[in-house]
Amino acid sequence: MDASPSPAPPSQRTWRETWRLRWRQLRRLPLTMMITCLLLLLGSVQLAFQIGNNAYRTLTWTGETQEVRGRVAALQADLRMLKDAEAAAQDPAYLQVLARCQGFVRAGETLVVASAAPSAPPETCDTRRLP
């Protein structure tokens, strides 16, 4: 049989046994504090990474947003130009001026070509850039 003494009830412990139990608990405290500090350090590193990642994403998304807004503005300008060209294509007066700039004449008109005419078209023959 085992002859080891059974532990004394708490009320019958001597001051030495009580001190030893408390000393064991105090010796565990630095290990617990080191683990807690390590977890705090890892949490701090993760928090710093998350803040840095969010800052990086904010900067890149802001740049991309500005780039897309610029492209949208250019496309809107092209759309306005196309709508103006479509409206002008429905105007008979504009079509007549455009035909004259290209050298067309009406039926019954006589075409006269000047030998000293400028090679550049007059300012009424303004060409439009279409996208």
mmCIF file with all atom_site columns, C-alpha atoms in Angstrom:
data_model
loop_
_atom_site.group_PDB
_atom_site.id
_atom_site.type_symbol
_atom_site.label_atom_id
_atom_site.label_alt_id
_atom_site.label_comp_id
_atom_site.label_asym_id
_atom_site.label_entity_id
_atom_site.label_seq_id
_atom_site.pdbx_PDB_ins_code
_atom_site.Cartn_x
_atom_site.Cartn_y
_atom_site.Cartn_z
_atom_site.occupancy
_atom_site.B_iso_or_equiv
_atom_site.pdbx_formal_charge
_atom_site.auth_seq_id
_atom_site.auth_comp_id
_atom_site.auth_asym_id
_atom_site.auth_atom_id
_atom_site.pdbx_PDB_model_num
ATOM 1   C CA . MET A 1 1   ? 0.000   0.000  0.000    1.00 0.00 ? 1   MET A CA 1
ATOM 2   C CA . ASP A 1 2   ? 0.945   3.575  -0.505   1.00 0.00 ? 2   ASP A CA 1
ATOM 3   C CA . ALA A 1 3   ? 2.263   5.117  2.668    1.00 0.00 ? 3   ALA A CA 1
ATOM 4   C CA . SER A 1 4   ? 2.224   8.724  1.488    1.00 0.00 ? 4   SER A CA 1
ATOM 5   C CA . PRO A 1 5   ? 0.458   11.102 3.810    1.00 0.00 ? 5   PRO A CA 1
ATOM 6   C CA . SER A 1 6   ? -2.819  12.527 2.627    1.00 0.00 ? 6   SER A CA 1
ATOM 7   C CA . PRO A 1 7   ? -2.949  16.317 2.206    1.00 0.00 ? 7   PRO A CA 1
ATOM 8   C CA . ALA A 1 8   ? -4.037  18.164 5.253    1.00 0.00 ? 8   ALA A CA 1
ATOM 9   C CA . PRO A 1 9   ? -7.346  19.998 5.126    1.00 0.00 ? 9   PRO A CA 1
ATOM 10  C CA . PRO A 1 10  ? -7.019  23.774 4.592    1.00 0.00 ? 10  PRO A CA 1
ATOM 11  C CA . SER A 1 11  ? -7.736  24.627 8.163    1.00 0.00 ? 11  SER A CA 1
ATOM 12  C CA . GLN A 1 12  ? -4.931  22.351 9.429    1.00 0.00 ? 12  GLN A CA 1
ATOM 13  C CA . ARG A 1 13  ? -2.178  23.583 7.059    1.00 0.00 ? 13  ARG A CA 1
ATOM 14  C CA . THR A 1 14  ? 0.829   25.049 8.673    1.00 0.00 ? 14  THR A CA 1
ATOM 15  C CA . TRP A 1 15  ? 2.129   28.474 7.788    1.00 0.00 ? 15  TRP A CA 1
ATOM 16  C CA . ARG A 1 16  ? 4.976   26.789 5.879    1.00 0.00 ? 16  ARG A CA 1
ATOM 17  C CA . GLU A 1 17  ? 2.647   24.866 3.607    1.00 0.00 ? 17  GLU A CA 1
ATOM 18  C CA . THR A 1 18  ? 0.559   27.936 3.009    1.00 0.00 ? 18  THR A CA 1
ATOM 19  C CA . TRP A 1 19  ? 3.681   29.950 2.152    1.00 0.00 ? 19  TRP A CA 1
ATOM 20  C CA . ARG A 1 20  ? 4.910   27.244 -0.235   1.00 0.00 ? 20  ARG A CA 1
ATOM 21  C CA . LEU A 1 21  ? 1.574   27.190 -2.088   1.00 0.00 ? 21  LEU A CA 1
ATOM 22  C CA . ARG A 1 22  ? 1.619   30.947 -2.436   1.00 0.00 ? 22  ARG A CA 1
ATOM 23  C CA . TRP A 1 23  ? 5.254   30.889 -3.577   1.00 0.00 ? 23  TRP A CA 1
ATOM 24  C CA . ARG A 1 24  ? 4.371   28.391 -6.341   1.00 0.00 ? 24  ARG A CA 1
ATOM 25  C CA . GLN A 1 25  ? 1.589   30.674 -7.503   1.00 0.00 ? 25  GLN A CA 1
ATOM 26  C CA . LEU A 1 26  ? 3.970   33.652 -7.524   1.00 0.00 ? 26  LEU A CA 1
ATOM 27  C CA . ARG A 1 27  ? 6.574   31.683 -9.494   1.00 0.00 ? 27  ARG A CA 1
ATOM 28  C CA . ARG A 1 28  ? 3.976   31.017 -12.190  1.00 0.00 ? 28  ARG A CA 1
ATOM 29  C CA . LEU A 1 29  ? 3.163   34.717 -12.449  1.00 0.00 ? 29  LEU A CA 1
ATOM 30  C CA . PRO A 1 30  ? 6.193   35.734 -14.611  1.00 0.00 ? 30  PRO A CA 1
ATOM 31  C CA . LEU A 1 31  ? 5.378   32.986 -17.115  1.00 0.00 ? 31  LEU A CA 1
ATOM 32  C CA . THR A 1 32  ? 1.791   34.193 -17.290  1.00 0.00 ? 32  THR A CA 1
ATOM 33  C CA . MET A 1 33  ? 2.959   37.778 -17.692  1.00 0.00 ? 33  MET A CA 1
ATOM 34  C CA . MET A 1 34  ? 5.377   36.795 -20.472  1.00 0.00 ? 34  MET A CA 1
ATOM 35  C CA . ILE A 1 35  ? 2.628   34.963 -22.332  1.00 0.00 ? 35  ILE A CA 1
ATOM 36  C CA . THR A 1 36  ? 0.319   37.948 -21.887  1.00 0.00 ? 36  THR A CA 1
ATOM 37  C CA . CYS A 1 37  ? 3.018   40.339 -23.153  1.00 0.00 ? 37  CYS A CA 1
ATOM 38  C CA . LEU A 1 38  ? 3.680   38.091 -26.142  1.00 0.00 ? 38  LEU A CA 1
ATOM 39  C CA . LEU A 1 39  ? -0.017  38.041 -27.013  1.00 0.00 ? 39  LEU A CA 1
ATOM 40  C CA . LEU A 1 40  ? -0.188  41.818 -26.642  1.00 0.00 ? 40  LEU A CA 1
ATOM 41  C CA . LEU A 1 41  ? 2.852   42.173 -28.904  1.00 0.00 ? 41  LEU A CA 1
ATOM 42  C CA . LEU A 1 42  ? 1.302   39.925 -31.549  1.00 0.00 ? 42  LEU A CA 1
ATOM 43  C CA . GLY A 1 43  ? -1.943  41.885 -31.321  1.00 0.00 ? 43  GLY A CA 1
ATOM 44  C CA . SER A 1 44  ? -0.041  45.142 -31.732  1.00 0.00 ? 44  SER A CA 1
ATOM 45  C CA . VAL A 1 45  ? 1.788   43.826 -34.791  1.00 0.00 ? 45  VAL A CA 1
ATOM 46  C CA . GLN A 1 46  ? -1.485  42.681 -36.323  1.00 0.00 ? 46  GLN A CA 1
ATOM 47  C CA . LEU A 1 47  ? -3.110  46.039 -35.574  1.00 0.00 ? 47  LEU A CA 1
ATOM 48  C CA . ALA A 1 48  ? -0.184  47.904 -37.161  1.00 0.00 ? 48  ALA A CA 1
ATOM 49  C CA . PHE A 1 49  ? -0.418  45.690 -40.236  1.00 0.00 ? 49  PHE A CA 1
ATOM 50  C CA . GLN A 1 50  ? -4.161  46.290 -40.537  1.00 0.00 ? 50  GLN A CA 1
ATOM 51  C CA . ILE A 1 51  ? -3.732  50.061 -40.222  1.00 0.00 ? 51  ILE A CA 1
ATOM 52  C CA . GLY A 1 52  ? -0.950  50.058 -42.817  1.00 0.00 ? 52  GLY A CA 1
ATOM 53  C CA . ASN A 1 53  ? -2.963  47.868 -45.159  1.00 0.00 ? 53  ASN A CA 1
ATOM 54  C CA . ASN A 1 54  ? -5.992  50.137 -44.858  1.00 0.00 ? 54  ASN A CA 1
ATOM 55  C CA . ALA A 1 55  ? -3.847  53.208 -45.536  1.00 0.00 ? 55  ALA A CA 1
ATOM 56  C CA . TYR A 1 56  ? -2.320  51.543 -48.623  1.00 0.00 ? 56  TYR A CA 1
ATOM 57  C CA . ARG A 1 57  ? -5.742  50.528 -49.940  1.00 0.00 ? 57  ARG A CA 1
ATOM 58  C CA . THR A 1 58  ? -7.080  54.026 -49.344  1.00 0.00 ? 58  THR A CA 1
ATOM 59  C CA . LEU A 1 59  ? -4.230  55.569 -51.335  1.00 0.00 ? 59  LEU A CA 1
ATOM 60  C CA . THR A 1 60  ? -4.511  53.144 -54.235  1.00 0.00 ? 60  THR A CA 1
ATOM 61  C CA . TRP A 1 61  ? -8.301  53.335 -54.361  1.00 0.00 ? 61  TRP A CA 1
ATOM 62  C CA . THR A 1 62  ? -8.184  57.134 -54.282  1.00 0.00 ? 62  THR A CA 1
ATOM 63  C CA . GLY A 1 63  ? -5.788  57.148 -57.248  1.00 0.00 ? 63  GLY A CA 1
ATOM 64  C CA . GLU A 1 64  ? -7.893  54.652 -59.165  1.00 0.00 ? 64  GLU A CA 1
ATOM 65  C CA . THR A 1 65  ? -11.050 56.635 -58.405  1.00 0.00 ? 65  THR A CA 1
ATOM 66  C CA . GLN A 1 66  ? -9.488  59.832 -59.753  1.00 0.00 ? 66  GLN A CA 1
ATOM 67  C CA . GLU A 1 67  ? -8.339  57.985 -62.874  1.00 0.00 ? 67  GLU A CA 1
ATOM 68  C CA . VAL A 1 68  ? -11.813 56.566 -63.483  1.00 0.00 ? 68  VAL A CA 1
ATOM 69  C CA . ARG A 1 69  ? -13.419 59.975 -62.903  1.00 0.00 ? 69  ARG A CA 1
ATOM 70  C CA . GLY A 1 70  ? -11.081 61.445 -65.525  1.00 0.00 ? 70  GLY A CA 1
ATOM 71  C CA . ARG A 1 71  ? -12.043 58.744 -68.006  1.00 0.00 ? 71  ARG A CA 1
ATOM 72  C CA . VAL A 1 72  ? -15.735 59.293 -67.264  1.00 0.00 ? 72  VAL A CA 1
ATOM 73  C CA . ALA A 1 73  ? -15.348 63.047 -67.862  1.00 0.00 ? 73  ALA A CA 1
ATOM 74  C CA . ALA A 1 74  ? -13.605 62.369 -71.200  1.00 0.00 ? 74  ALA A CA 1
ATOM 75  C CA . LEU A 1 75  ? -16.340 59.941 -72.230  1.00 0.00 ? 75  LEU A CA 1
ATOM 76  C CA . GLN A 1 76  ? -19.026 62.449 -71.274  1.00 0.00 ? 76  GLN A CA 1
ATOM 77  C CA . ALA A 1 77  ? -17.297 65.099 -73.409  1.00 0.00 ? 77  ALA A CA 1
ATOM 78  C CA . ASP A 1 78  ? -17.184 62.618 -76.319  1.00 0.00 ? 78  ASP A CA 1
ATOM 79  C CA . LEU A 1 79  ? -20.867 61.851 -75.814  1.00 0.00 ? 79  LEU A CA 1
ATOM 80  C CA . ARG A 1 80  ? -21.743 65.567 -75.889  1.00 0.00 ? 80  ARG A CA 1
ATOM 81  C CA . MET A 1 81  ? -19.722 65.965 -79.083  1.00 0.00 ? 81  MET A CA 1
ATOM 82  C CA . LEU A 1 82  ? -21.484 63.014 -80.710  1.00 0.00 ? 82  LEU A CA 1
ATOM 83  C CA . LYS A 1 83  ? -24.888 64.366 -79.714  1.00 0.00 ? 83  LYS A CA 1
ATOM 84  C CA . ASP A 1 84  ? -23.956 67.764 -81.218  1.00 0.00 ? 84  ASP A CA 1
ATOM 85  C CA . ALA A 1 85  ? -22.804 66.040 -84.419  1.00 0.00 ? 85  ALA A CA 1
ATOM 86  C CA . GLU A 1 86  ? -26.031 64.042 -84.554  1.00 0.00 ? 86  GLU A CA 1
ATOM 87  C CA . ALA A 1 87  ? -28.096 67.191 -84.094  1.00 0.00 ? 87  ALA A CA 1
ATOM 88  C CA . ALA A 1 88  ? -26.071 68.985 -86.785  1.00 0.00 ? 88  ALA A CA 1
ATOM 89  C CA . ALA A 1 89  ? -26.543 66.063 -89.172  1.00 0.00 ? 89  ALA A CA 1
ATOM 90  C CA . GLN A 1 90  ? -30.305 66.628 -88.969  1.00 0.00 ? 90  GLN A CA 1
ATOM 91  C CA . ASP A 1 91  ? -29.967 70.351 -89.846  1.00 0.00 ? 91  ASP A CA 1
ATOM 92  C CA . PRO A 1 92  ? -30.290 70.972 -93.628  1.00 0.00 ? 92  PRO A CA 1
ATOM 93  C CA . ALA A 1 93  ? -28.389 74.280 -93.445  1.00 0.00 ? 93  ALA A CA 1
ATOM 94  C CA . TYR A 1 94  ? -25.374 72.576 -91.828  1.00 0.00 ? 94  TYR A CA 1
ATOM 95  C CA . LEU A 1 95  ? -25.467 69.774 -94.395  1.00 0.00 ? 95  LEU A CA 1
ATOM 96  C CA . GLN A 1 96  ? -25.509 72.354 -97.213  1.00 0.00 ? 96  GLN A CA 1
ATOM 97  C CA . VAL A 1 97  ? -22.461 74.158 -95.761  1.00 0.00 ? 97  VAL A CA 1
ATOM 98  C CA . LEU A 1 98  ? -20.679 70.842 -95.294  1.00 0.00 ? 98  LEU A CA 1
ATOM 99  C CA . ALA A 1 99  ? -21.401 69.827 -98.899  1.00 0.00 ? 99  ALA A CA 1
ATOM 100 C CA . ARG A 1 100 ? -20.112 73.170 -100.201 1.00 0.00 ? 100 ARG A CA 1
ATOM 101 C CA . CYS A 1 101 ? -16.907 72.762 -98.166  1.00 0.00 ? 101 CYS A CA 1
ATOM 102 C CA . GLN A 1 102 ? -16.319 69.418 -99.852  1.00 0.00 ? 102 GLN A CA 1
ATOM 103 C CA . GLY A 1 103 ? -16.788 71.000 -103.293 1.00 0.00 ? 103 GLY A CA 1
ATOM 104 C CA . PHE A 1 104 ? -20.327 69.926 -104.172 1.00 0.00 ? 104 PHE A CA 1
ATOM 105 C CA . VAL A 1 105 ? -22.625 72.223 -106.168 1.00 0.00 ? 105 VAL A CA 1
ATOM 106 C CA . ARG A 1 106 ? -26.380 72.229 -106.596 1.00 0.00 ? 106 ARG A CA 1
ATOM 107 C CA . ALA A 1 107 ? -28.077 71.154 -109.751 1.00 0.00 ? 107 ALA A CA 1
ATOM 108 C CA . GLY A 1 108 ? -28.263 74.131 -112.083 1.00 0.00 ? 108 GLY A CA 1
ATOM 109 C CA . GLU A 1 109 ? -25.276 75.950 -110.518 1.00 0.00 ? 109 GLU A CA 1
ATOM 110 C CA . THR A 1 110 ? -22.104 76.597 -112.447 1.00 0.00 ? 110 THR A CA 1
ATOM 111 C CA . LEU A 1 111 ? -18.814 75.539 -110.864 1.00 0.00 ? 111 LEU A CA 1
ATOM 112 C CA . VAL A 1 112 ? -16.108 78.175 -111.075 1.00 0.00 ? 112 VAL A CA 1
ATOM 113 C CA . VAL A 1 113 ? -12.561 77.267 -110.046 1.00 0.00 ? 113 VAL A CA 1
ATOM 114 C CA . ALA A 1 114 ? -10.146 80.093 -109.300 1.00 0.00 ? 114 ALA A CA 1
ATOM 115 C CA . SER A 1 115 ? -6.526  79.381 -110.160 1.00 0.00 ? 115 SER A CA 1
ATOM 116 C CA . ALA A 1 116 ? -5.272  81.486 -107.211 1.00 0.00 ? 116 ALA A CA 1
ATOM 117 C CA . ALA A 1 117 ? -7.655  79.987 -104.640 1.00 0.00 ? 117 ALA A CA 1
ATOM 118 C CA . PRO A 1 118 ? -6.147  79.073 -101.252 1.00 0.00 ? 118 PRO A CA 1
ATOM 119 C CA . SER A 1 119 ? -5.586  75.378 -100.639 1.00 0.00 ? 119 SER A CA 1
ATOM 120 C CA . ALA A 1 120 ? -6.917  75.553 -97.069  1.00 0.00 ? 120 ALA A CA 1
ATOM 121 C CA . PRO A 1 121 ? -10.684 75.514 -96.686  1.00 0.00 ? 121 PRO A CA 1
ATOM 122 C CA . PRO A 1 122 ? -12.330 78.707 -95.411  1.00 0.00 ? 122 PRO A CA 1
ATOM 123 C CA . GLU A 1 123 ? -13.171 79.066 -91.734  1.00 0.00 ? 123 GLU A CA 1
ATOM 124 C CA . THR A 1 124 ? -16.784 78.123 -92.374  1.00 0.00 ? 124 THR A CA 1
ATOM 125 C CA . CYS A 1 125 ? -15.541 74.630 -93.208  1.00 0.00 ? 125 CYS A CA 1
ATOM 126 C CA . ASP A 1 126 ? -14.641 73.772 -89.636  1.00 0.00 ? 126 ASP A CA 1
ATOM 127 C CA . THR A 1 127 ? -14.262 70.021 -89.306  1.00 0.00 ? 127 THR A CA 1
ATOM 128 C CA . ARG A 1 128 ? -15.317 68.294 -86.118  1.00 0.00 ? 128 ARG A CA 1
ATOM 129 C CA . ARG A 1 129 ? -13.287 65.653 -84.448  1.00 0.00 ? 129 ARG A CA 1
ATOM 130 C CA . LEU A 1 130 ? -15.460 62.680 -83.685  1.00 0.00 ? 130 LEU A CA 1
ATOM 131 C CA . PRO A 1 131 ? -14.401 60.170 -81.062  1.00 0.00 ? 131 PRO A CA 1
#
